[in-house]
PDB file of C-alpha atoms and ligand atoms in Angstrom:
ATOM      1  CA  UNK A   1      -0.037  39.142 -74.899  1.00 53.00           C
ATOM      2  CA  UNK A   2      -0.479  39.346 -71.089  1.00 57.00           C
ATOM      3  CA  UNK A   3      -0.311  35.985 -69.253  1.00 71.00           C
ATOM      4  CA  UNK A   4      -3.672  34.348 -68.581  1.00 80.00           C
ATOM      5  CA  UNK A   5      -4.774  34.991 -64.967  1.00 82.00           C
ATOM      6  CA  UNK A   6      -4.400  31.949 -62.743  1.00 93.00           C
ATOM      7  CA  UNK A   7      -6.260  30.802 -59.683  1.00 96.00           C
ATOM      8  CA  UNK A   8      -4.661  30.217 -56.300  1.00 97.00           C
ATOM      9  CA  UNK A   9      -4.854  26.436 -56.850  1.00 96.00           C
ATOM     10  CA  UNK A  10      -3.238  26.621 -60.285  1.00 96.00           C
ATOM     11  CA  UNK A  11      -0.537  28.986 -59.027  1.00 96.00           C
ATOM     12  CA  UNK A  12       0.301  26.685 -56.130  1.00 96.00           C
ATOM     13  CA  UNK A  13       0.548  23.668 -58.410  1.00 95.00           C
ATOM     14  CA  UNK A  14       2.938  25.469 -60.761  1.00 94.00           C
ATOM     15  CA  UNK A  15       4.998  26.876 -57.868  1.00 95.00           C
ATOM     16  CA  UNK A  16       5.329  23.399 -56.341  1.00 96.00           C
ATOM     17  CA  UNK A  17       6.702  22.021 -59.609  1.00 94.00           C
ATOM     18  CA  UNK A  18       9.153  24.935 -59.942  1.00 93.00           C
ATOM     19  CA  UNK A  19      10.450  24.556 -56.379  1.00 95.00           C
ATOM     20  CA  UNK A  20      10.668  20.749 -56.444  1.00 93.00           C
ATOM     21  CA  UNK A  21      14.086  20.924 -58.134  1.00 86.00           C
ATOM     22  CA  UNK A  22      15.800  22.614 -55.186  1.00 84.00           C
ATOM     23  CA  UNK A  23      13.612  22.291 -52.097  1.00 89.00           C
ATOM     24  CA  UNK A  24      12.856  19.267 -49.911  1.00 90.00           C
ATOM     25  CA  UNK A  25       9.431  20.784 -49.104  1.00 94.00           C
ATOM     26  CA  UNK A  26       8.211  22.383 -52.365  1.00 96.00           C
ATOM     27  CA  UNK A  27       4.469  22.329 -51.601  1.00 96.00           C
ATOM     28  CA  UNK A  28       4.882  23.973 -48.201  1.00 96.00           C
ATOM     29  CA  UNK A  29       7.345  26.503 -49.602  1.00 96.00           C
ATOM     30  CA  UNK A  30       4.942  27.350 -52.433  1.00 97.00           C
ATOM     31  CA  UNK A  31       2.141  27.906 -49.905  1.00 97.00           C
ATOM     32  CA  UNK A  32       4.256  30.024 -47.566  1.00 97.00           C
ATOM     33  CA  UNK A  33       5.488  32.214 -50.427  1.00 97.00           C
ATOM     34  CA  UNK A  34       2.071  32.620 -52.007  1.00 97.00           C
ATOM     35  CA  UNK A  35       0.493  33.537 -48.661  1.00 97.00           C
ATOM     36  CA  UNK A  36       3.321  36.051 -48.161  1.00 97.00           C
ATOM     37  CA  UNK A  37       2.903  37.499 -51.676  1.00 97.00           C
ATOM     38  CA  UNK A  38      -0.835  37.941 -51.094  1.00 97.00           C
ATOM     39  CA  UNK A  39      -0.521  39.210 -47.511  1.00 96.00           C
ATOM     40  CA  UNK A  40      -2.725  36.354 -46.278  1.00 96.00           C
ATOM     41  CA  UNK A  41      -2.541  33.436 -43.846  1.00 94.00           C
ATOM     42  CA  UNK A  42      -1.871  29.993 -45.359  1.00 94.00           C
ATOM     43  CA  UNK A  43      -5.403  28.835 -44.371  1.00 95.00           C
ATOM     44  CA  UNK A  44      -6.835  31.476 -46.697  1.00 97.00           C
ATOM     45  CA  UNK A  45      -5.279  29.697 -49.682  1.00 97.00           C
ATOM     46  CA  UNK A  46      -7.234  26.542 -48.883  1.00 93.00           C
ATOM     47  CA  UNK A  47     -10.574  28.321 -48.703  1.00 96.00           C
ATOM     48  CA  UNK A  48      -9.927  30.563 -51.732  1.00 96.00           C
ATOM     49  CA  UNK A  49      -8.509  28.093 -54.253  1.00 95.00           C
ATOM     50  CA  UNK A  50     -10.712  29.512 -57.061  1.00 95.00           C
ATOM     51  CA  UNK A  51      -9.685  33.163 -56.521  1.00 95.00           C
ATOM     52  CA  UNK A  52      -7.671  34.731 -59.330  1.00 96.00           C
ATOM     53  CA  UNK A  53      -4.349  36.497 -58.792  1.00 96.00           C
ATOM     54  CA  UNK A  54      -3.872  39.987 -60.197  1.00 95.00           C
ATOM     55  CA  UNK A  55      -0.917  40.527 -62.557  1.00 94.00           C
ATOM     56  CA  UNK A  56       0.957  42.329 -59.761  1.00 95.00           C
ATOM     57  CA  UNK A  57       0.393  39.501 -57.276  1.00 96.00           C
ATOM     58  CA  UNK A  58       1.503  36.921 -59.843  1.00 95.00           C
ATOM     59  CA  UNK A  59       4.685  38.883 -60.572  1.00 95.00           C
ATOM     60  CA  UNK A  60       5.454  39.267 -56.879  1.00 96.00           C
ATOM     61  CA  UNK A  61       4.970  35.543 -56.289  1.00 96.00           C
ATOM     62  CA  UNK A  62       7.141  34.646 -59.290  1.00 95.00           C
ATOM     63  CA  UNK A  63       9.974  36.806 -57.923  1.00 96.00           C
ATOM     64  CA  UNK A  64       9.745  35.118 -54.507  1.00 97.00           C
ATOM     65  CA  UNK A  65       9.795  31.653 -56.105  1.00 96.00           C
ATOM     66  CA  UNK A  66      12.847  32.601 -58.111  1.00 94.00           C
ATOM     67  CA  UNK A  67      14.719  33.510 -54.924  1.00 95.00           C
ATOM     68  CA  UNK A  68      13.704  30.248 -53.286  1.00 95.00           C
ATOM     69  CA  UNK A  69      14.665  28.265 -56.389  1.00 93.00           C
ATOM     70  CA  UNK A  70      18.169  29.784 -56.122  1.00 92.00           C
ATOM     71  CA  UNK A  71      18.423  28.105 -52.698  1.00 92.00           C
ATOM     72  CA  UNK A  72      17.692  31.147 -50.507  1.00 95.00           C
ATOM     73  CA  UNK A  73      16.098  30.001 -47.214  1.00 96.00           C
ATOM     74  CA  UNK A  74      12.470  31.046 -46.721  1.00 96.00           C
ATOM     75  CA  UNK A  75      13.145  33.235 -43.632  1.00 97.00           C
ATOM     76  CA  UNK A  76      15.474  35.477 -45.667  1.00 98.00           C
ATOM     77  CA  UNK A  77      12.684  35.878 -48.225  1.00 97.00           C
ATOM     78  CA  UNK A  78       9.869  36.614 -45.775  1.00 97.00           C
ATOM     79  CA  UNK A  79      12.080  38.420 -43.228  1.00 97.00           C
ATOM     80  CA  UNK A  80      10.892  36.345 -40.266  1.00 97.00           C
ATOM     81  CA  UNK A  81      11.831  33.109 -38.497  1.00 97.00           C
ATOM     82  CA  UNK A  82      10.072  31.281 -35.677  1.00 97.00           C
ATOM     83  CA  UNK A  83      11.968  30.536 -32.481  1.00 98.00           C
ATOM     84  CA  UNK A  84      10.575  29.301 -29.167  1.00 98.00           C
ATOM     85  CA  UNK A  85       7.019  30.259 -30.159  1.00 97.00           C
ATOM     86  CA  UNK A  86       7.934  33.796 -31.186  1.00 98.00           C
ATOM     87  CA  UNK A  87       8.646  35.475 -34.501  1.00 97.00           C
ATOM     88  CA  UNK A  88      12.052  37.068 -34.972  1.00 98.00           C
ATOM     89  CA  UNK A  89      12.939  39.486 -37.722  1.00 98.00           C
ATOM     90  CA  UNK A  90      15.908  38.179 -39.697  1.00 98.00           C
ATOM     91  CA  UNK A  91      17.937  39.331 -42.671  1.00 98.00           C
ATOM     92  CA  UNK A  92      21.024  38.140 -44.487  1.00 97.00           C
ATOM     93  CA  UNK A  93      23.263  39.581 -41.751  1.00 98.00           C
ATOM     94  CA  UNK A  94      22.108  37.100 -39.116  1.00 98.00           C
ATOM     95  CA  UNK A  95      21.955  33.347 -38.715  1.00 98.00           C
ATOM     96  CA  UNK A  96      18.451  31.915 -38.990  1.00 98.00           C
ATOM     97  CA  UNK A  97      17.723  30.699 -35.445  1.00 98.00           C
ATOM     98  CA  UNK A  98      17.625  26.895 -35.257  1.00 97.00           C
ATOM     99  CA  UNK A  99      15.245  24.638 -33.309  1.00 95.00           C
ATOM    100  CA  UNK A 100      18.188  22.885 -31.607  1.00 96.00           C
ATOM    101  CA  UNK A 101      19.236  26.209 -30.079  1.00 98.00           C
ATOM    102  CA  UNK A 102      15.960  26.192 -28.147  1.00 98.00           C
ATOM    103  CA  UNK A 103      17.619  23.705 -25.746  1.00 97.00           C
ATOM    104  CA  UNK A 104      19.986  26.435 -24.536  1.00 98.00           C
ATOM    105  CA  UNK A 105      17.056  28.752 -23.957  1.00 98.00           C
ATOM    106  CA  UNK A 106      15.022  26.069 -22.172  1.00 98.00           C
ATOM    107  CA  UNK A 107      17.936  25.275 -19.861  1.00 98.00           C
ATOM    108  CA  UNK A 108      18.609  28.921 -19.088  1.00 98.00           C
ATOM    109  CA  UNK A 109      14.948  29.651 -18.368  1.00 98.00           C
ATOM    110  CA  UNK A 110      14.524  26.581 -16.122  1.00 98.00           C
ATOM    111  CA  UNK A 111      17.712  27.486 -14.222  1.00 98.00           C
ATOM    112  CA  UNK A 112      16.645  31.093 -13.654  1.00 98.00           C
ATOM    113  CA  UNK A 113      13.085  30.162 -12.746  1.00 97.00           C
ATOM    114  CA  UNK A 114      14.543  27.743 -10.177  1.00 97.00           C
ATOM    115  CA  UNK A 115      16.306  30.675  -8.524  1.00 95.00           C
ATOM    116  CA  UNK A 116      13.143  32.714  -8.078  1.00 94.00           C
ATOM    117  CA  UNK A 117      12.238  33.091  -4.405  1.00 92.00           C
ATOM    118  CA  UNK A 118       8.453  33.630  -4.173  1.00 92.00           C
ATOM    119  CA  UNK A 119       8.961  35.284  -0.764  1.00 94.00           C
ATOM    120  CA  UNK A 120      11.640  37.737  -1.871  1.00 93.00           C
ATOM    121  CA  UNK A 121      10.753  41.200  -0.517  1.00 92.00           C
ATOM    122  CA  UNK A 122      11.877  42.930  -3.741  1.00 92.00           C
ATOM    123  CA  UNK A 123      11.923  41.727  -7.329  1.00 92.00           C
ATOM    124  CA  UNK A 124      14.986  39.583  -7.981  1.00 95.00           C
ATOM    125  CA  UNK A 125      17.198  40.418 -10.923  1.00 96.00           C
ATOM    126  CA  UNK A 126      19.350  37.833 -12.686  1.00 97.00           C
ATOM    127  CA  UNK A 127      22.282  38.609 -14.943  1.00 97.00           C
ATOM    128  CA  UNK A 128      22.699  36.823 -18.258  1.00 98.00           C
ATOM    129  CA  UNK A 129      25.471  37.185 -20.850  1.00 97.00           C
ATOM    130  CA  UNK A 130      25.300  35.984 -24.439  1.00 98.00           C
ATOM    131  CA  UNK A 131      28.306  35.994 -26.786  1.00 98.00           C
ATOM    132  CA  UNK A 132      27.309  36.309 -30.463  1.00 98.00           C
ATOM    133  CA  UNK A 133      23.668  37.428 -30.238  1.00 98.00           C
ATOM    134  CA  UNK A 134      22.908  37.422 -33.997  1.00 98.00           C
ATOM    135  CA  UNK A 135      19.162  38.068 -34.363  1.00 98.00           C
ATOM    136  CA  UNK A 136      18.833  38.216 -30.582  1.00 98.00           C
ATOM    137  CA  UNK A 137      16.750  35.038 -30.537  1.00 98.00           C
ATOM    138  CA  UNK A 138      18.410  33.604 -27.416  1.00 98.00           C
ATOM    139  CA  UNK A 139      18.879  36.849 -25.492  1.00 98.00           C
ATOM    140  CA  UNK A 140      15.409  38.260 -26.205  1.00 98.00           C
ATOM    141  CA  UNK A 141      13.649  34.956 -25.499  1.00 98.00           C
ATOM    142  CA  UNK A 142      15.296  34.620 -22.098  1.00 98.00           C
ATOM    143  CA  UNK A 143      14.400  38.231 -21.284  1.00 98.00           C
ATOM    144  CA  UNK A 144      10.810  37.684 -22.460  1.00 98.00           C
ATOM    145  CA  UNK A 145      10.361  34.471 -20.454  1.00 98.00           C
ATOM    146  CA  UNK A 146      12.081  35.571 -17.229  1.00 98.00           C
ATOM    147  CA  UNK A 147      10.943  39.031 -16.192  1.00 95.00           C
ATOM    148  CA  UNK A 148      13.871  39.474 -13.795  1.00 96.00           C
ATOM    149  CA  UNK A 149      16.516  38.645 -16.412  1.00 98.00           C
ATOM    150  CA  UNK A 150      18.878  41.435 -17.435  1.00 97.00           C
ATOM    151  CA  UNK A 151      20.806  40.399 -20.532  1.00 97.00           C
ATOM    152  CA  UNK A 152      24.099  41.695 -21.919  1.00 97.00           C
ATOM    153  CA  UNK A 153      25.144  40.521 -25.365  1.00 97.00           C
ATOM    154  CA  UNK A 154      27.914  41.014 -27.873  1.00 98.00           C
ATOM    155  CA  UNK A 155      28.419  40.524 -31.586  1.00 98.00           C
ATOM    156  CA  UNK A 156      31.192  41.415 -34.026  1.00 98.00           C
ATOM    157  CA  UNK A 157      28.646  42.276 -36.719  1.00 98.00           C
ATOM    158  CA  UNK A 158      27.237  45.799 -36.464  1.00 98.00           C
ATOM    159  CA  UNK A 159      24.468  44.786 -38.874  1.00 98.00           C
ATOM    160  CA  UNK A 160      23.490  41.825 -36.673  1.00 98.00           C
ATOM    161  CA  UNK A 161      23.390  44.071 -33.607  1.00 98.00           C
ATOM    162  CA  UNK A 162      20.822  46.272 -35.378  1.00 98.00           C
ATOM    163  CA  UNK A 163      18.620  43.210 -35.940  1.00 98.00           C
ATOM    164  CA  UNK A 164      18.991  42.116 -32.300  1.00 98.00           C
ATOM    165  CA  UNK A 165      18.090  45.595 -31.087  1.00 98.00           C
ATOM    166  CA  UNK A 166      15.074  45.702 -33.414  1.00 98.00           C
ATOM    167  CA  UNK A 167      13.870  42.338 -32.085  1.00 98.00           C
ATOM    168  CA  UNK A 168      14.345  43.428 -28.485  1.00 98.00           C
ATOM    169  CA  UNK A 169      12.093  46.422 -29.173  1.00 98.00           C
ATOM    170  CA  UNK A 170       9.487  44.316 -30.991  1.00 98.00           C
ATOM    171  CA  UNK A 171       9.335  41.951 -28.004  1.00 98.00           C
ATOM    172  CA  UNK A 172       9.359  44.852 -25.556  1.00 98.00           C
ATOM    173  CA  UNK A 173      12.434  43.606 -23.699  1.00 98.00           C
ATOM    174  CA  UNK A 174      14.809  46.351 -24.848  1.00 98.00           C
ATOM    175  CA  UNK A 175      14.958  47.923 -21.379  1.00 98.00           C
ATOM    176  CA  UNK A 176      16.556  44.709 -20.084  1.00 98.00           C
ATOM    177  CA  UNK A 177      18.730  43.849 -23.088  1.00 98.00           C
ATOM    178  CA  UNK A 178      21.970  45.632 -23.835  1.00 97.00           C
ATOM    179  CA  UNK A 179      23.962  44.664 -26.917  1.00 97.00           C
ATOM    180  CA  UNK A 180      27.518  45.770 -27.675  1.00 97.00           C
ATOM    181  CA  UNK A 181      29.947  45.521 -30.569  1.00 97.00           C
ATOM    182  CA  UNK A 182      32.766  43.397 -29.142  1.00 97.00           C
ATOM    183  CA  UNK A 183      35.028  40.467 -29.903  1.00 97.00           C
ATOM    184  CA  UNK A 184      33.270  37.713 -27.899  1.00 97.00           C
ATOM    185  CA  UNK A 185      33.437  39.573 -24.570  1.00 95.00           C
ATOM    186  CA  UNK A 186      33.588  43.229 -23.624  1.00 89.00           C
ATOM    187  CA  UNK A 187      37.004  44.011 -22.229  1.00 81.00           C
ATOM    188  CA  UNK A 188      35.746  46.792 -19.969  1.00 70.00           C
ATOM    189  CA  UNK A 189      32.858  46.878 -17.580  1.00 63.00           C
ATOM    190  CA  UNK A 190      32.377  43.131 -17.315  1.00 68.00           C
ATOM    191  CA  UNK A 191      29.827  42.000 -14.796  1.00 89.00           C
ATOM    192  CA  UNK A 192      29.455  38.694 -13.020  1.00 96.00           C
ATOM    193  CA  UNK A 193      26.688  36.586 -14.542  1.00 97.00           C
ATOM    194  CA  UNK A 194      24.234  33.983 -13.302  1.00 98.00           C
ATOM    195  CA  UNK A 195      24.033  32.504 -16.798  1.00 98.00           C
ATOM    196  CA  UNK A 196      26.443  32.659 -19.736  1.00 98.00           C
ATOM    197  CA  UNK A 197      25.104  31.322 -23.004  1.00 98.00           C
ATOM    198  CA  UNK A 198      26.662  31.101 -26.448  1.00 98.00           C
ATOM    199  CA  UNK A 199      25.935  29.741 -29.866  1.00 98.00           C
ATOM    200  CA  UNK A 200      29.159  31.036 -31.394  1.00 98.00           C
ATOM    201  CA  UNK A 201      30.242  30.035 -34.919  1.00 98.00           C
ATOM    202  CA  UNK A 202      31.429  26.429 -34.668  1.00 97.00           C
ATOM    203  CA  UNK A 203      31.904  25.060 -38.177  1.00 97.00           C
ATOM    204  CA  UNK A 204      35.562  24.329 -39.013  1.00 97.00           C
ATOM    205  CA  UNK A 205      36.676  26.751 -41.748  1.00 97.00           C
ATOM    206  CA  UNK A 206      37.173  24.006 -44.322  1.00 97.00           C
ATOM    207  CA  UNK A 207      33.653  22.622 -43.770  1.00 97.00           C
ATOM    208  CA  UNK A 208      31.623  25.826 -44.141  1.00 97.00           C
ATOM    209  CA  UNK A 209      28.891  25.025 -46.721  1.00 96.00           C
ATOM    210  CA  UNK A 210      28.709  26.985 -49.956  1.00 94.00           C
ATOM    211  CA  UNK A 211      25.680  28.046 -52.041  1.00 93.00           C
ATOM    212  CA  UNK A 212      23.335  26.649 -53.228  1.00 88.00           C
ATOM    213  CA  UNK A 213      23.371  24.836 -49.871  1.00 91.00           C
ATOM    214  CA  UNK A 214      20.928  26.972 -47.828  1.00 92.00           C
ATOM    215  CA  UNK A 215      23.550  27.397 -45.075  1.00 95.00           C
ATOM    216  CA  UNK A 216      25.795  29.063 -47.683  1.00 96.00           C
ATOM    217  CA  UNK A 217      23.324  31.985 -47.721  1.00 97.00           C
ATOM    218  CA  UNK A 218      24.028  32.704 -44.044  1.00 98.00           C
ATOM    219  CA  UNK A 219      26.831  35.120 -43.064  1.00 98.00           C
ATOM    220  CA  UNK A 220      30.292  33.574 -42.979  1.00 98.00           C
ATOM    221  CA  UNK A 221      30.916  35.457 -39.732  1.00 98.00           C
ATOM    222  CA  UNK A 222      28.074  33.457 -38.146  1.00 98.00           C
ATOM    223  CA  UNK A 223      29.408  30.087 -39.316  1.00 98.00           C
ATOM    224  CA  UNK A 224      33.206  30.003 -39.431  1.00 98.00           C
ATOM    225  CA  UNK A 225      34.623  28.799 -36.129  1.00 98.00           C
ATOM    226  CA  UNK A 226      38.270  28.704 -37.242  1.00 98.00           C
ATOM    227  CA  UNK A 227      40.482  25.721 -38.133  1.00 97.00           C
ATOM    228  CA  UNK A 228      38.867  23.250 -35.681  1.00 96.00           C
ATOM    229  CA  UNK A 229      35.593  25.122 -35.145  1.00 97.00           C
ATOM    230  CA  UNK A 230      36.473  26.091 -31.570  1.00 98.00           C
ATOM    231  CA  UNK A 231      38.524  29.308 -31.914  1.00 98.00           C
ATOM    232  CA  UNK A 232      35.779  31.579 -30.603  1.00 98.00           C
ATOM    233  CA  UNK A 233      34.876  29.231 -27.784  1.00 98.00           C
ATOM    234  CA  UNK A 234      38.528  29.254 -26.632  1.00 98.00           C
ATOM    235  CA  UNK A 235      38.292  33.029 -26.392  1.00 97.00           C
ATOM    236  CA  UNK A 236      35.023  32.833 -24.440  1.00 98.00           C
ATOM    237  CA  UNK A 237      36.337  30.151 -22.077  1.00 98.00           C
ATOM    238  CA  UNK A 238      39.393  32.267 -21.271  1.00 97.00           C
ATOM    239  CA  UNK A 239      37.016  34.914 -19.903  1.00 96.00           C
ATOM    240  CA  UNK A 240      34.356  32.700 -18.315  1.00 97.00           C
ATOM    241  CA  UNK A 241      36.074  31.949 -14.953  1.00 96.00           C
ATOM    242  CA  UNK A 242      36.056  35.655 -14.092  1.00 95.00           C
ATOM    243  CA  UNK A 243      32.558  36.260 -15.484  1.00 96.00           C
ATOM    244  CA  UNK A 244      30.508  33.331 -14.163  1.00 97.00           C
ATOM    245  CA  UNK A 245      29.092  33.584 -10.667  1.00 97.00           C
ATOM    246  CA  UNK A 246      29.681  30.695  -8.246  1.00 97.00           C
ATOM    247  CA  UNK A 247      26.836  28.209  -8.829  1.00 97.00           C
ATOM    248  CA  UNK A 248      26.132  29.872 -12.184  1.00 98.00           C
ATOM    249  CA  UNK A 249      25.352  28.112 -15.443  1.00 98.00           C
ATOM    250  CA  UNK A 250      27.324  28.054 -18.707  1.00 98.00           C
ATOM    251  CA  UNK A 251      25.624  26.772 -21.872  1.00 98.00           C
ATOM    252  CA  UNK A 252      27.384  26.451 -25.245  1.00 98.00           C
ATOM    253  CA  UNK A 253      26.089  24.962 -28.471  1.00 98.00           C
ATOM    254  CA  UNK A 254      28.382  23.120 -30.872  1.00 98.00           C
ATOM    255  CA  UNK A 255      28.187  20.367 -33.465  1.00 94.00           C
ATOM    256  CA  UNK A 256      28.206  16.636 -32.729  1.00 94.00           C
ATOM    257  CA  UNK A 257      31.809  16.213 -34.021  1.00 93.00           C
ATOM    258  CA  UNK A 258      33.201  19.079 -31.891  1.00 95.00           C
ATOM    259  CA  UNK A 259      31.040  19.195 -28.785  1.00 98.00           C
ATOM    260  CA  UNK A 260      33.138  16.686 -26.808  1.00 98.00           C
ATOM    261  CA  UNK A 261      36.304  18.667 -27.542  1.00 98.00           C
ATOM    262  CA  UNK A 262      34.433  21.753 -26.330  1.00 98.00           C
ATOM    263  CA  UNK A 263      33.533  19.903 -23.120  1.00 98.00           C
ATOM    264  CA  UNK A 264      37.259  19.118 -22.617  1.00 98.00           C
ATOM    265  CA  UNK A 265      38.159  22.794 -23.053  1.00 98.00           C
ATOM    266  CA  UNK A 266      35.428  23.647 -20.537  1.00 98.00           C
ATOM    267  CA  UNK A 267      36.928  21.175 -18.007  1.00 98.00           C
ATOM    268  CA  UNK A 268      40.267  22.955 -18.316  1.00 98.00           C
ATOM    269  CA  UNK A 269      38.655  26.369 -17.846  1.00 98.00           C
ATOM    270  CA  UNK A 270      36.329  25.352 -14.991  1.00 98.00           C
ATOM    271  CA  UNK A 271      37.957  22.336 -13.313  1.00 97.00           C
ATOM    272  CA  UNK A 272      35.518  22.335 -10.371  1.00 97.00           C
ATOM    273  CA  UNK A 273      32.347  22.624 -12.478  1.00 98.00           C
ATOM    274  CA  UNK A 274      29.818  19.846 -13.135  1.00 98.00           C
ATOM    275  CA  UNK A 275      30.066  19.449 -16.911  1.00 98.00           C
ATOM    276  CA  UNK A 276      27.835  17.447 -19.226  1.00 98.00           C
ATOM    277  CA  UNK A 277      27.315  17.089 -22.973  1.00 98.00           C
ATOM    278  CA  UNK A 278      23.620  17.038 -23.798  1.00 98.00           C
ATOM    279  CA  UNK A 279      21.753  15.950 -26.929  1.00 97.00           C
ATOM    280  CA  UNK A 280      19.316  17.808 -29.182  1.00 95.00           C
ATOM    281  CA  UNK A 281      15.801  16.780 -30.343  1.00 91.00           C
ATOM    282  CA  UNK A 282      17.389  14.459 -32.905  1.00 94.00           C
ATOM    283  CA  UNK A 283      19.409  12.690 -30.204  1.00 95.00           C
ATOM    284  CA  UNK A 284      22.709  14.201 -31.441  1.00 96.00           C
ATOM    285  CA  UNK A 285      25.238  15.485 -28.900  1.00 97.00           C
ATOM    286  CA  UNK A 286      24.786  19.205 -29.259  1.00 98.00           C
ATOM    287  CA  UNK A 287      25.647  21.383 -26.284  1.00 98.00           C
ATOM    288  CA  UNK A 288      27.782  21.691 -23.179  1.00 98.00           C
ATOM    289  CA  UNK A 289      26.156  22.437 -19.834  1.00 98.00           C
ATOM    290  CA  UNK A 290      28.512  23.471 -17.055  1.00 98.00           C
ATOM    291  CA  UNK A 291      27.385  24.318 -13.545  1.00 98.00           C
ATOM    292  CA  UNK A 292      30.064  26.304 -11.744  1.00 98.00           C
ATOM    293  CA  UNK A 293      31.100  25.140  -8.248  1.00 95.00           C
TER     294      UNK A 293
HETATM  295  C1  SAM B 301      25.995  30.917 -34.976  1.00 95.89           C
HETATM  296  S1  SAM B 301      25.539  32.608 -34.949  1.00 95.89           S
HETATM  297  C2  SAM B 301      24.379  32.577 -33.590  1.00 95.89           C
HETATM  298  C3  SAM B 301      23.431  33.716 -33.549  1.00 95.89           C
HETATM  299  C4  SAM B 301      22.363  33.609 -32.451  1.00 95.89           C
HETATM  300  N1  SAM B 301      22.957  33.582 -31.154  1.00 95.89           N
HETATM  301  C5  SAM B 301      21.534  32.369 -32.656  1.00 95.89           C
HETATM  302  O1  SAM B 301      21.693  31.409 -31.900  1.00 95.89           O
HETATM  303  O2  SAM B 301      20.708  32.349 -33.585  1.00 95.89           O
HETATM  304  C6  SAM B 301      26.983  33.314 -34.237  1.00 95.89           C
HETATM  305  C7  SAM B 301      27.010  34.812 -34.041  1.00 95.89           C
HETATM  306  O3  SAM B 301      28.290  35.157 -33.500  1.00 95.89           O
HETATM  307  C8  SAM B 301      28.737  36.348 -34.103  1.00 95.89           C
HETATM  308  N2  SAM B 301      30.205  36.407 -34.020  1.00 95.89           N
HETATM  309  C9  SAM B 301      31.135  35.917 -34.875  1.00 95.89           C
HETATM  310  N3  SAM B 301      32.360  36.199 -34.426  1.00 95.89           N
HETATM  311  C10 SAM B 301      32.212  36.876 -33.258  1.00 95.89           C
HETATM  312  C11 SAM B 301      33.117  37.441 -32.321  1.00 95.89           C
HETATM  313  N4  SAM B 301      34.429  37.360 -32.484  1.00 95.89           N
HETATM  314  N5  SAM B 301      32.607  38.077 -31.236  1.00 95.89           N
HETATM  315  C12 SAM B 301      31.258  38.175 -31.056  1.00 95.89           C
HETATM  316  N6  SAM B 301      30.360  37.660 -31.918  1.00 95.89           N
HETATM  317  C13 SAM B 301      30.827  37.012 -32.995  1.00 95.89           C
HETATM  318  C14 SAM B 301      28.217  36.271 -35.513  1.00 95.89           C
HETATM  319  O4  SAM B 301      28.160  37.565 -36.102  1.00 95.89           O
HETATM  320  C15 SAM B 301      26.844  35.631 -35.305  1.00 95.89           C
HETATM  321  O5  SAM B 301      25.859  36.608 -35.120  1.00 95.89           O
END
């Protein structure tokens, strides 16, 4: 016998119960997934609580809930994640951009905007390099916010580069973003940059979370930073002195337990730079900011 049709309100209540076992926010997750399954905004669910789902809609919603119940993060289910007030396409080949990474973007934008000369006779261009672009959230946001920014980026994942390129087209910044398959930095054709930014993998190998932890759904290549979490940053810092313009800005995200060691490595690489460790929204030491001499 076919299942009895259910209303939006009934479906949400059942979905919330199903997701409560594995999610810290089951009601919100149930709403987001139902809105996605129906192709509606979340507000619509509130005003249409008595509407009935078709059998196809119910089946689609059930499949989405099953994925979420397995621990899969919502952005991998819906294919989109919010970052700095924009939507970025994501898939299982890229890290889901994090709110704390917005600090790097904010710093880079403020620094570049501070360099804009309103009396310049021609449009100023600023060079930006990002190592490990992933979805392109950092690179594309900087390009979208600073119209004179020209951004080069690298990633070791060909699949991630496709996502970054797709996002650069969606945000109409592809003419100023150029992404390459490379191990941290491109060996040939390096430029000198006003800003170098990186959110490279920084979890020590032994600490990388496993499923059903949501982080365990993200690509290992985006998480594993080697034995002490800093292997990729060592590689970047070896190249930075030749790549960063005098007076330029280097920004690198890490984790509270490793960020001070990263600052020490930065002092060795750029002994004349003004180097600080800065905190994230939660007050946790999160990133290194180095202003070259
Ligand atoms: C932590 S994720 C950050 C992604 C993105 N920048 C963000 O903030 O959302 C790190 C990225 O570095 C890339 N990566 C890992 N090893 C790399 C390497 N040796 N060279 C360049 N990129 C690398 C991963 O594929 C992943 O996309």
